[in-house]
């Protein structure tokens, strides 16, 4: 029975590492692609900087989770020690916060970009790269601050007495902290999540409404068939909604499982594996949503070029 459990657990680890590898490859491709775009394009787009940070944050999340998952079959955790434990857990927590903040910024910037010129939101459209870069730097500082308590309370398993551990964090342990400190950092995390998810929800809903109205206007002017669902506006709407839906779905599912495992103190492998997958699901699938959008835009650009039309307004986002 134990050998069967070990075999099933090894299969789950291999499947998880395969998904993690695919996610890291997708984020790496997205990172390199937009970095190359910034290098060759004379006009720098703010969304390129945002997507680069989002890909980096997602790759960091998958890297931290991957290290946690390979510890058992390869005994990798013994070489980490306290410093390695702190770095991996800390960067993993920072990366997940960065993913939230950066996804929110991408949604808000795109919502402002497609706003009509007579709306007050257009005044907020970043005309230069420095406002966006300032926001991205602020996200790093904010998430460093919110996760800074981990640097003090995280310890490696082989460096402490197991009887004093309270919270199991992968292959590391979080030492007990004062209640005031615990509630302070929990409040900061909660406030961050509420603010950025609210902005994300508003901007996503606004974009969906604006693109839907624009699509109906185009259909009316050109007397097109309502069954034409392949227009770039519809594809842009779907890609945005899918991206935001993925984030909210994985976030709240992970929150639910985390609450369940925390309240029941369960160590059942199936529940813990589902929780780990939910924690990295968005980082795995989100780059392919953006890559799919970029692929559609490239095809449209070539189609306009072949027809002799100006491709300057092809990429609406």
Short mmCIF file of N, CA and C in Angstrom, two decimals, residues 88-251:
data_model
loop_
_atom_site.label_atom_id
_atom_site.label_comp_id
_atom_site.label_asym_id
_atom_site.label_seq_id
_atom_site.Cartn_x
_atom_site.Cartn_y
_atom_site.Cartn_z
N UNK A 88 13.36 31.46 -1.14
CA UNK A 88 12.38 30.81 -2.00
C UNK A 88 10.96 31.18 -1.59
N UNK A 89 10.64 31.08 -0.29
CA UNK A 89 9.30 31.38 0.17
C UNK A 89 8.99 32.86 0.01
N UNK A 90 9.96 33.72 0.34
CA UNK A 90 9.76 35.16 0.24
C UNK A 90 9.52 35.59 -1.21
N UNK A 91 10.37 35.14 -2.13
CA UNK A 91 10.21 35.52 -3.53
C UNK A 91 8.92 34.94 -4.12
N UNK A 92 8.56 33.73 -3.67
CA UNK A 92 7.30 33.16 -4.15
C UNK A 92 6.10 33.99 -3.72
N UNK A 93 6.11 34.46 -2.47
CA UNK A 93 5.01 35.31 -1.97
C UNK A 93 5.01 36.66 -2.68
N UNK A 94 6.19 37.24 -2.86
CA UNK A 94 6.29 38.53 -3.57
C UNK A 94 5.80 38.37 -5.01
N UNK A 95 6.16 37.28 -5.66
CA UNK A 95 5.78 37.08 -7.06
C UNK A 95 4.26 36.97 -7.20
N UNK A 96 3.59 36.31 -6.28
CA UNK A 96 2.14 36.19 -6.37
C UNK A 96 1.48 37.54 -6.18
N UNK A 97 2.01 38.37 -5.28
CA UNK A 97 1.49 39.72 -5.13
C UNK A 97 1.73 40.56 -6.37
N UNK A 98 2.92 40.41 -6.96
CA UNK A 98 3.23 41.13 -8.19
C UNK A 98 2.30 40.73 -9.33
N UNK A 99 1.97 39.47 -9.39
CA UNK A 99 1.07 38.98 -10.43
C UNK A 99 -0.28 39.66 -10.33
N UNK A 100 -0.79 39.78 -9.10
CA UNK A 100 -2.06 40.46 -8.88
C UNK A 100 -1.98 41.93 -9.30
N UNK A 101 -0.98 42.65 -8.80
CA UNK A 101 -0.86 44.08 -9.07
C UNK A 101 -0.63 44.35 -10.56
N UNK A 102 0.22 43.55 -11.19
CA UNK A 102 0.55 43.77 -12.59
C UNK A 102 -0.61 43.43 -13.50
N UNK A 103 -1.34 42.36 -13.19
CA UNK A 103 -2.54 42.03 -13.97
C UNK A 103 -3.56 43.15 -13.87
N UNK A 104 -3.72 43.70 -12.69
CA UNK A 104 -4.64 44.83 -12.49
C UNK A 104 -4.21 46.03 -13.33
N UNK A 105 -2.91 46.35 -13.30
CA UNK A 105 -2.41 47.49 -14.07
C UNK A 105 -2.63 47.27 -15.56
N UNK A 106 -2.38 46.06 -16.05
CA UNK A 106 -2.59 45.76 -17.47
C UNK A 106 -4.05 45.98 -17.84
N UNK A 107 -4.95 45.55 -16.99
CA UNK A 107 -6.38 45.72 -17.26
C UNK A 107 -6.77 47.19 -17.25
N UNK A 108 -6.27 47.96 -16.28
CA UNK A 108 -6.62 49.38 -16.18
C UNK A 108 -6.07 50.17 -17.37
N UNK A 109 -4.80 49.91 -17.74
CA UNK A 109 -4.19 50.63 -18.86
C UNK A 109 -4.94 50.35 -20.15
N UNK A 110 -5.31 49.11 -20.37
CA UNK A 110 -6.04 48.77 -21.58
C UNK A 110 -7.43 49.39 -21.58
N UNK A 111 -8.07 49.45 -20.41
CA UNK A 111 -9.38 50.09 -20.32
C UNK A 111 -9.29 51.57 -20.67
N UNK A 112 -8.25 52.23 -20.18
CA UNK A 112 -8.05 53.65 -20.50
C UNK A 112 -7.73 53.83 -21.98
N UNK A 113 -6.98 52.89 -22.54
CA UNK A 113 -6.56 52.99 -23.95
C UNK A 113 -7.75 52.97 -24.89
N UNK A 114 -8.75 52.14 -24.62
CA UNK A 114 -9.89 52.02 -25.53
C UNK A 114 -11.02 52.97 -25.18
N UNK A 115 -10.82 53.83 -24.19
CA UNK A 115 -11.86 54.79 -23.82
C UNK A 115 -12.00 55.85 -24.90
N UNK A 116 -13.21 56.37 -25.12
CA UNK A 116 -13.40 57.46 -26.08
C UNK A 116 -12.60 58.70 -25.66
N UNK A 117 -12.23 59.50 -26.63
CA UNK A 117 -11.37 60.65 -26.36
C UNK A 117 -12.05 61.69 -25.49
N UNK A 118 -13.39 61.69 -25.45
CA UNK A 118 -14.10 62.70 -24.68
C UNK A 118 -14.38 62.27 -23.24
N UNK A 119 -13.86 61.13 -22.82
CA UNK A 119 -14.05 60.69 -21.45
C UNK A 119 -12.89 61.14 -20.57
N UNK A 120 -13.15 61.38 -19.29
CA UNK A 120 -12.06 61.85 -18.41
C UNK A 120 -10.95 60.83 -18.22
N UNK A 121 -11.23 59.55 -18.51
CA UNK A 121 -10.21 58.52 -18.30
C UNK A 121 -9.02 58.69 -19.22
N UNK A 122 -9.24 59.31 -20.41
CA UNK A 122 -8.14 59.44 -21.36
C UNK A 122 -7.01 60.32 -20.82
N UNK A 123 -7.32 61.21 -19.85
CA UNK A 123 -6.28 62.03 -19.26
C UNK A 123 -5.28 61.20 -18.46
N UNK A 124 -5.73 60.00 -18.05
CA UNK A 124 -4.86 59.11 -17.26
C UNK A 124 -4.02 58.20 -18.15
N UNK A 125 -4.24 58.24 -19.46
CA UNK A 125 -3.49 57.36 -20.36
C UNK A 125 -2.02 57.72 -20.31
N UNK A 126 -1.15 56.75 -20.01
CA UNK A 126 0.29 57.05 -19.94
C UNK A 126 0.87 57.36 -21.31
N UNK A 127 1.32 58.58 -21.50
CA UNK A 127 1.91 58.98 -22.77
C UNK A 127 3.38 58.59 -22.86
N UNK A 128 4.02 58.42 -21.72
CA UNK A 128 5.41 58.02 -21.68
C UNK A 128 5.56 56.78 -20.81
N UNK A 129 6.76 56.21 -20.87
CA UNK A 129 6.99 54.96 -20.16
C UNK A 129 7.22 55.16 -18.67
N UNK A 130 7.61 56.36 -18.24
CA UNK A 130 8.01 56.54 -16.85
C UNK A 130 6.86 56.37 -15.85
N UNK A 131 5.64 56.84 -16.13
CA UNK A 131 4.56 56.57 -15.17
C UNK A 131 4.32 55.08 -14.95
N UNK A 132 4.37 54.32 -16.05
CA UNK A 132 4.16 52.87 -15.93
C UNK A 132 5.32 52.22 -15.18
N UNK A 133 6.55 52.61 -15.50
CA UNK A 133 7.70 52.04 -14.80
C UNK A 133 7.67 52.41 -13.31
N UNK A 134 7.18 53.59 -12.99
CA UNK A 134 7.06 53.98 -11.58
C UNK A 134 6.05 53.10 -10.86
N UNK A 135 4.94 52.80 -11.52
CA UNK A 135 3.95 51.91 -10.93
C UNK A 135 4.52 50.51 -10.71
N UNK A 136 5.26 50.01 -11.70
CA UNK A 136 5.84 48.67 -11.58
C UNK A 136 6.86 48.61 -10.45
N UNK A 137 7.66 49.66 -10.29
CA UNK A 137 8.60 49.71 -9.18
C UNK A 137 7.87 49.78 -7.84
N UNK A 138 6.79 50.55 -7.80
CA UNK A 138 5.99 50.64 -6.57
C UNK A 138 5.42 49.28 -6.19
N UNK A 139 5.02 48.49 -7.17
CA UNK A 139 4.50 47.15 -6.88
C UNK A 139 5.56 46.28 -6.21
N UNK A 140 6.80 46.38 -6.68
CA UNK A 140 7.89 45.62 -6.05
C UNK A 140 8.06 46.04 -4.59
N UNK A 141 8.12 47.34 -4.35
CA UNK A 141 8.32 47.83 -2.98
C UNK A 141 7.15 47.45 -2.09
N UNK A 142 5.93 47.57 -2.61
CA UNK A 142 4.75 47.23 -1.83
C UNK A 142 4.75 45.77 -1.41
N UNK A 143 5.04 44.89 -2.34
CA UNK A 143 4.99 43.45 -2.04
C UNK A 143 6.20 43.00 -1.22
N UNK A 144 7.34 43.67 -1.38
CA UNK A 144 8.46 43.42 -0.47
C UNK A 144 8.06 43.74 0.96
N UNK A 145 7.38 44.86 1.14
CA UNK A 145 6.95 45.28 2.48
C UNK A 145 5.94 44.31 3.07
N UNK A 146 4.94 43.94 2.29
CA UNK A 146 3.87 43.08 2.80
C UNK A 146 4.40 41.69 3.14
N UNK A 147 5.43 41.22 2.43
CA UNK A 147 5.96 39.87 2.67
C UNK A 147 7.21 39.87 3.55
N UNK A 148 7.60 41.03 4.07
CA UNK A 148 8.87 41.12 4.80
C UNK A 148 8.89 40.30 6.08
N UNK A 149 7.72 40.02 6.66
CA UNK A 149 7.70 39.23 7.90
C UNK A 149 8.22 37.81 7.69
N UNK A 150 8.12 37.31 6.45
CA UNK A 150 8.59 35.95 6.17
C UNK A 150 10.09 35.82 6.37
N UNK A 151 10.82 36.89 6.13
CA UNK A 151 12.27 36.84 6.28
C UNK A 151 12.69 36.57 7.72
N UNK A 152 11.83 36.88 8.66
CA UNK A 152 12.17 36.67 10.07
C UNK A 152 11.62 35.35 10.61
N UNK A 153 10.43 34.95 10.14
CA UNK A 153 9.76 33.81 10.76
C UNK A 153 9.92 32.49 10.01
N UNK A 154 10.41 32.51 8.78
CA UNK A 154 10.59 31.27 8.03
C UNK A 154 11.89 30.60 8.43
N UNK A 155 11.83 29.30 8.66
CA UNK A 155 13.01 28.51 9.01
C UNK A 155 12.99 27.21 8.21
N UNK A 156 14.17 26.65 8.01
CA UNK A 156 14.28 25.35 7.37
C UNK A 156 13.91 24.26 8.38
N UNK A 157 13.41 23.15 7.86
CA UNK A 157 12.93 22.07 8.71
C UNK A 157 14.03 21.51 9.60
N UNK A 158 15.24 21.33 9.05
CA UNK A 158 16.30 20.67 9.79
C UNK A 158 17.05 21.60 10.74
N UNK A 159 16.56 22.87 10.90
CA UNK A 159 17.25 23.81 11.78
C UNK A 159 16.47 24.15 13.03
N UNK A 160 15.27 23.55 13.19
CA UNK A 160 14.44 23.91 14.33
C UNK A 160 13.86 22.66 14.97
N UNK A 161 13.30 22.86 16.14
CA UNK A 161 12.59 21.81 16.84
C UNK A 161 11.17 21.75 16.31
N UNK A 162 10.75 20.62 15.79
CA UNK A 162 9.44 20.52 15.16
C UNK A 162 8.31 20.80 16.14
N UNK A 163 8.54 20.66 17.41
CA UNK A 163 7.48 20.87 18.38
C UNK A 163 7.05 22.33 18.48
N UNK A 164 7.89 23.27 17.98
CA UNK A 164 7.54 24.68 18.09
C UNK A 164 6.99 25.23 16.78
N UNK A 165 6.91 24.41 15.74
CA UNK A 165 6.42 24.90 14.45
C UNK A 165 4.90 25.03 14.51
N UNK A 166 4.40 26.01 13.76
CA UNK A 166 2.98 26.25 13.74
C UNK A 166 2.37 26.08 12.34
N UNK A 167 3.00 26.66 11.36
CA UNK A 167 2.44 26.65 10.02
C UNK A 167 3.43 26.01 9.07
N UNK A 168 2.96 25.01 8.34
CA UNK A 168 3.79 24.32 7.38
C UNK A 168 3.73 25.04 6.05
N UNK A 169 4.87 25.44 5.50
CA UNK A 169 4.93 26.14 4.22
C UNK A 169 5.84 25.34 3.30
N UNK A 170 5.26 24.36 2.61
CA UNK A 170 6.05 23.51 1.73
C UNK A 170 7.07 22.73 2.54
N UNK A 171 8.34 22.90 2.26
CA UNK A 171 9.42 22.20 2.94
C UNK A 171 10.00 23.04 4.06
N UNK A 172 9.42 24.22 4.31
CA UNK A 172 9.88 25.10 5.38
C UNK A 172 8.77 25.26 6.41
N UNK A 173 9.09 25.93 7.49
CA UNK A 173 8.12 26.16 8.55
C UNK A 173 8.12 27.62 8.95
N UNK A 174 6.94 28.10 9.32
CA UNK A 174 6.81 29.46 9.82
C UNK A 174 6.73 29.41 11.34
N UNK A 175 7.63 30.11 11.97
CA UNK A 175 7.66 30.16 13.41
C UNK A 175 6.50 31.00 13.94
N UNK A 176 6.05 30.74 15.15
CA UNK A 176 4.96 31.54 15.73
C UNK A 176 5.38 33.00 15.90
N UNK A 177 4.45 33.89 15.65
CA UNK A 177 4.71 35.32 15.77
C UNK A 177 3.70 35.95 16.71
N UNK A 178 3.97 37.18 17.10
CA UNK A 178 3.04 37.88 17.97
C UNK A 178 1.74 38.16 17.20
N UNK A 179 0.64 38.16 17.93
CA UNK A 179 -0.65 38.33 17.30
C UNK A 179 -0.76 39.68 16.59
N UNK A 180 -0.19 40.73 17.18
CA UNK A 180 -0.26 42.06 16.57
C UNK A 180 0.47 42.07 15.23
N UNK A 181 1.63 41.42 15.17
CA UNK A 181 2.39 41.36 13.92
C UNK A 181 1.63 40.55 12.87
N UNK A 182 1.08 39.43 13.30
CA UNK A 182 0.34 38.58 12.37
C UNK A 182 -0.85 39.32 11.76
N UNK A 183 -1.61 40.01 12.59
CA UNK A 183 -2.79 40.73 12.10
C UNK A 183 -2.41 41.94 11.26
N UNK A 184 -1.27 42.57 11.55
CA UNK A 184 -0.83 43.71 10.74
C UNK A 184 -0.55 43.30 9.31
N UNK A 185 0.23 42.24 9.13
CA UNK A 185 0.58 41.82 7.77
C UNK A 185 -0.61 41.18 7.07
N UNK A 186 -1.48 40.51 7.83
CA UNK A 186 -2.69 39.95 7.22
C UNK A 186 -3.61 41.07 6.74
N UNK A 187 -3.70 42.14 7.50
CA UNK A 187 -4.52 43.29 7.09
C UNK A 187 -3.97 43.96 5.85
N UNK A 188 -2.63 44.10 5.78
CA UNK A 188 -2.01 44.70 4.60
C UNK A 188 -2.27 43.85 3.35
N UNK A 189 -2.15 42.53 3.48
CA UNK A 189 -2.41 41.65 2.35
C UNK A 189 -3.86 41.74 1.91
N UNK A 190 -4.77 41.76 2.88
CA UNK A 190 -6.19 41.82 2.56
C UNK A 190 -6.54 43.13 1.87
N UNK A 191 -6.00 44.23 2.39
CA UNK A 191 -6.26 45.54 1.78
C UNK A 191 -5.73 45.60 0.36
N UNK A 192 -4.52 45.08 0.15
CA UNK A 192 -3.95 45.04 -1.20
C UNK A 192 -4.85 44.26 -2.14
N UNK A 193 -5.29 43.08 -1.72
CA UNK A 193 -6.10 42.23 -2.58
C UNK A 193 -7.45 42.88 -2.90
N UNK A 194 -8.06 43.51 -1.92
CA UNK A 194 -9.36 44.14 -2.15
C UNK A 194 -9.24 45.30 -3.13
N UNK A 195 -8.23 46.15 -2.93
CA UNK A 195 -8.06 47.32 -3.79
C UNK A 195 -7.78 46.90 -5.23
N UNK A 196 -6.82 46.01 -5.43
CA UNK A 196 -6.42 45.67 -6.79
C UNK A 196 -7.45 44.79 -7.49
N UNK A 197 -8.11 43.92 -6.76
CA UNK A 197 -9.16 43.13 -7.40
C UNK A 197 -10.38 43.97 -7.74
N UNK A 198 -10.68 44.99 -6.94
CA UNK A 198 -11.78 45.89 -7.26
C UNK A 198 -11.48 46.67 -8.53
N UNK A 199 -10.25 47.20 -8.64
CA UNK A 199 -9.85 47.91 -9.86
C UNK A 199 -9.87 46.97 -11.07
N UNK A 200 -9.44 45.75 -10.85
CA UNK A 200 -9.42 44.77 -11.93
C UNK A 200 -10.84 44.46 -12.41
N UNK A 201 -11.75 44.28 -11.47
CA UNK A 201 -13.14 44.00 -11.84
C UNK A 201 -13.79 45.16 -12.56
N UNK A 202 -13.54 46.40 -12.07
CA UNK A 202 -14.12 47.56 -12.72
C UNK A 202 -13.58 47.72 -14.14
N UNK A 203 -12.28 47.66 -14.30
CA UNK A 203 -11.68 47.88 -15.62
C UNK A 203 -12.08 46.79 -16.60
N UNK A 204 -12.16 45.56 -16.13
CA UNK A 204 -12.55 44.46 -17.03
C UNK A 204 -13.99 44.63 -17.49
N UNK A 205 -14.89 44.96 -16.55
CA UNK A 205 -16.27 45.19 -16.93
C UNK A 205 -16.41 46.37 -17.88
N UNK A 206 -15.66 47.43 -17.62
CA UNK A 206 -15.71 48.61 -18.48
C UNK A 206 -15.22 48.28 -19.89
N UNK A 207 -14.12 47.53 -20.00
CA UNK A 207 -13.61 47.15 -21.31
C UNK A 207 -14.60 46.29 -22.07
N UNK A 208 -15.22 45.35 -21.37
CA UNK A 208 -16.18 44.48 -22.03
C UNK A 208 -17.35 45.28 -22.59
N UNK A 209 -17.85 46.25 -21.81
CA UNK A 209 -18.97 47.08 -22.27
C UNK A 209 -18.56 47.93 -23.45
N UNK A 210 -17.40 48.59 -23.35
CA UNK A 210 -16.95 49.47 -24.43
C UNK A 210 -16.71 48.70 -25.73
N UNK A 211 -16.04 47.56 -25.65
CA UNK A 211 -15.76 46.78 -26.85
C UNK A 211 -17.04 46.20 -27.45
N UNK A 212 -17.98 45.85 -26.58
CA UNK A 212 -19.26 45.33 -27.08
C UNK A 212 -20.03 46.42 -27.81
N UNK A 213 -20.04 47.63 -27.26
CA UNK A 213 -20.72 48.74 -27.93
C UNK A 213 -20.04 49.08 -29.25
N UNK A 214 -18.71 49.06 -29.25
CA UNK A 214 -17.97 49.34 -30.49
C UNK A 214 -18.26 48.30 -31.54
N UNK A 215 -18.32 47.05 -31.13
CA UNK A 215 -18.59 45.97 -32.08
C UNK A 215 -19.99 46.11 -32.68
N UNK A 216 -20.97 46.45 -31.89
CA UNK A 216 -22.33 46.64 -32.40
C UNK A 216 -22.38 47.82 -33.38
N UNK A 217 -21.63 48.88 -33.09
CA UNK A 217 -21.60 50.03 -33.98
C UNK A 217 -20.96 49.66 -35.32
N UNK A 218 -19.88 48.88 -35.27
CA UNK A 218 -19.23 48.44 -36.51
C UNK A 218 -20.16 47.56 -37.33
N UNK A 219 -20.88 46.66 -36.67
CA UNK A 219 -21.82 45.81 -37.38
C UNK A 219 -22.92 46.63 -38.04
N UNK A 220 -23.37 47.66 -37.37
CA UNK A 220 -24.44 48.49 -37.91
C UNK A 220 -23.96 49.30 -39.12
N UNK A 221 -22.74 49.86 -39.01
CA UNK A 221 -22.22 50.69 -40.09
C UNK A 221 -21.91 49.88 -41.33
N UNK A 222 -21.42 48.71 -41.16
CA UNK A 222 -21.02 47.87 -42.29
C UNK A 222 -22.09 46.86 -42.68
N UNK A 223 -23.19 46.86 -41.97
CA UNK A 223 -24.29 45.94 -42.25
C UNK A 223 -23.79 44.50 -42.27
N UNK A 224 -22.94 44.18 -41.29
CA UNK A 224 -22.35 42.85 -41.22
C UNK A 224 -23.30 41.89 -40.52
N UNK A 225 -22.99 40.63 -40.67
CA UNK A 225 -23.79 39.60 -40.02
C UNK A 225 -23.46 39.54 -38.55
N UNK A 226 -24.48 39.48 -37.67
CA UNK A 226 -24.21 39.37 -36.23
C UNK A 226 -23.49 38.09 -35.86
N UNK A 227 -23.45 37.13 -36.76
CA UNK A 227 -22.79 35.85 -36.44
C UNK A 227 -21.29 35.93 -36.58
N UNK A 228 -20.78 37.09 -37.03
CA UNK A 228 -19.33 37.22 -37.21
C UNK A 228 -18.68 37.45 -35.84
N UNK A 229 -18.16 36.40 -35.25
CA UNK A 229 -17.55 36.48 -33.93
C UNK A 229 -16.04 36.50 -33.98
N UNK A 230 -15.47 36.67 -35.22
CA UNK A 230 -14.02 36.61 -35.34
C UNK A 230 -13.38 37.99 -35.44
N UNK A 231 -14.16 39.07 -35.21
CA UNK A 231 -13.59 40.41 -35.29
C UNK A 231 -12.56 40.60 -34.19
N UNK A 232 -11.57 41.46 -34.45
CA UNK A 232 -10.53 41.67 -33.43
C UNK A 232 -11.09 42.24 -32.13
N UNK A 233 -12.17 43.02 -32.21
CA UNK A 233 -12.75 43.56 -30.99
C UNK A 233 -13.31 42.45 -30.11
N UNK A 234 -14.01 41.49 -30.74
CA UNK A 234 -14.55 40.37 -29.98
C UNK A 234 -13.42 39.53 -29.39
N UNK A 235 -12.37 39.28 -30.20
CA UNK A 235 -11.25 38.48 -29.71
C UNK A 235 -10.55 39.20 -28.55
N UNK A 236 -10.40 40.54 -28.66
CA UNK A 236 -9.77 41.29 -27.58
C UNK A 236 -10.61 41.21 -26.31
N UNK A 237 -11.94 41.34 -26.46
CA UNK A 237 -12.83 41.25 -25.30
C UNK A 237 -12.71 39.89 -24.64
N UNK A 238 -12.74 38.83 -25.46
CA UNK A 238 -12.66 37.48 -24.91
C UNK A 238 -11.33 37.23 -24.22
N UNK A 239 -10.22 37.70 -24.83
CA UNK A 239 -8.91 37.47 -24.22
C UNK A 239 -8.80 38.18 -22.86
N UNK A 240 -9.35 39.39 -22.77
CA UNK A 240 -9.30 40.12 -21.51
C UNK A 240 -10.16 39.43 -20.47
N UNK A 241 -11.39 39.07 -20.86
CA UNK A 241 -12.30 38.43 -19.91
C UNK A 241 -11.76 37.08 -19.45
N UNK A 242 -11.15 36.33 -20.39
CA UNK A 242 -10.58 35.04 -20.01
C UNK A 242 -9.43 35.23 -19.02
N UNK A 243 -8.56 36.21 -19.29
CA UNK A 243 -7.43 36.46 -18.41
C UNK A 243 -7.89 36.84 -17.01
N UNK A 244 -8.83 37.78 -16.92
CA UNK A 244 -9.33 38.20 -15.61
C UNK A 244 -10.10 37.08 -14.92
N UNK A 245 -10.87 36.31 -15.71
CA UNK A 245 -11.63 35.21 -15.13
C UNK A 245 -10.69 34.15 -14.57
N UNK A 246 -9.62 33.84 -15.31
CA UNK A 246 -8.64 32.89 -14.82
C UNK A 246 -8.06 33.34 -13.47
N UNK A 247 -7.69 34.61 -13.42
CA UNK A 247 -7.09 35.09 -12.17
C UNK A 247 -8.06 34.98 -11.01
N UNK A 248 -9.27 35.49 -11.18
CA UNK A 248 -10.25 35.47 -10.09
C UNK A 248 -10.64 34.05 -9.72
N UNK A 249 -10.78 33.19 -10.72
CA UNK A 249 -11.15 31.80 -10.46
C UNK A 249 -10.09 31.10 -9.62
N UNK A 250 -8.83 31.19 -10.06
CA UNK A 250 -7.76 30.52 -9.33
C UNK A 250 -7.52 31.18 -7.98
N UNK A 251 -7.65 32.50 -7.92
CA UNK A 251 -7.42 33.19 -6.64
C UNK A 251 -8.43 32.74 -5.59
#
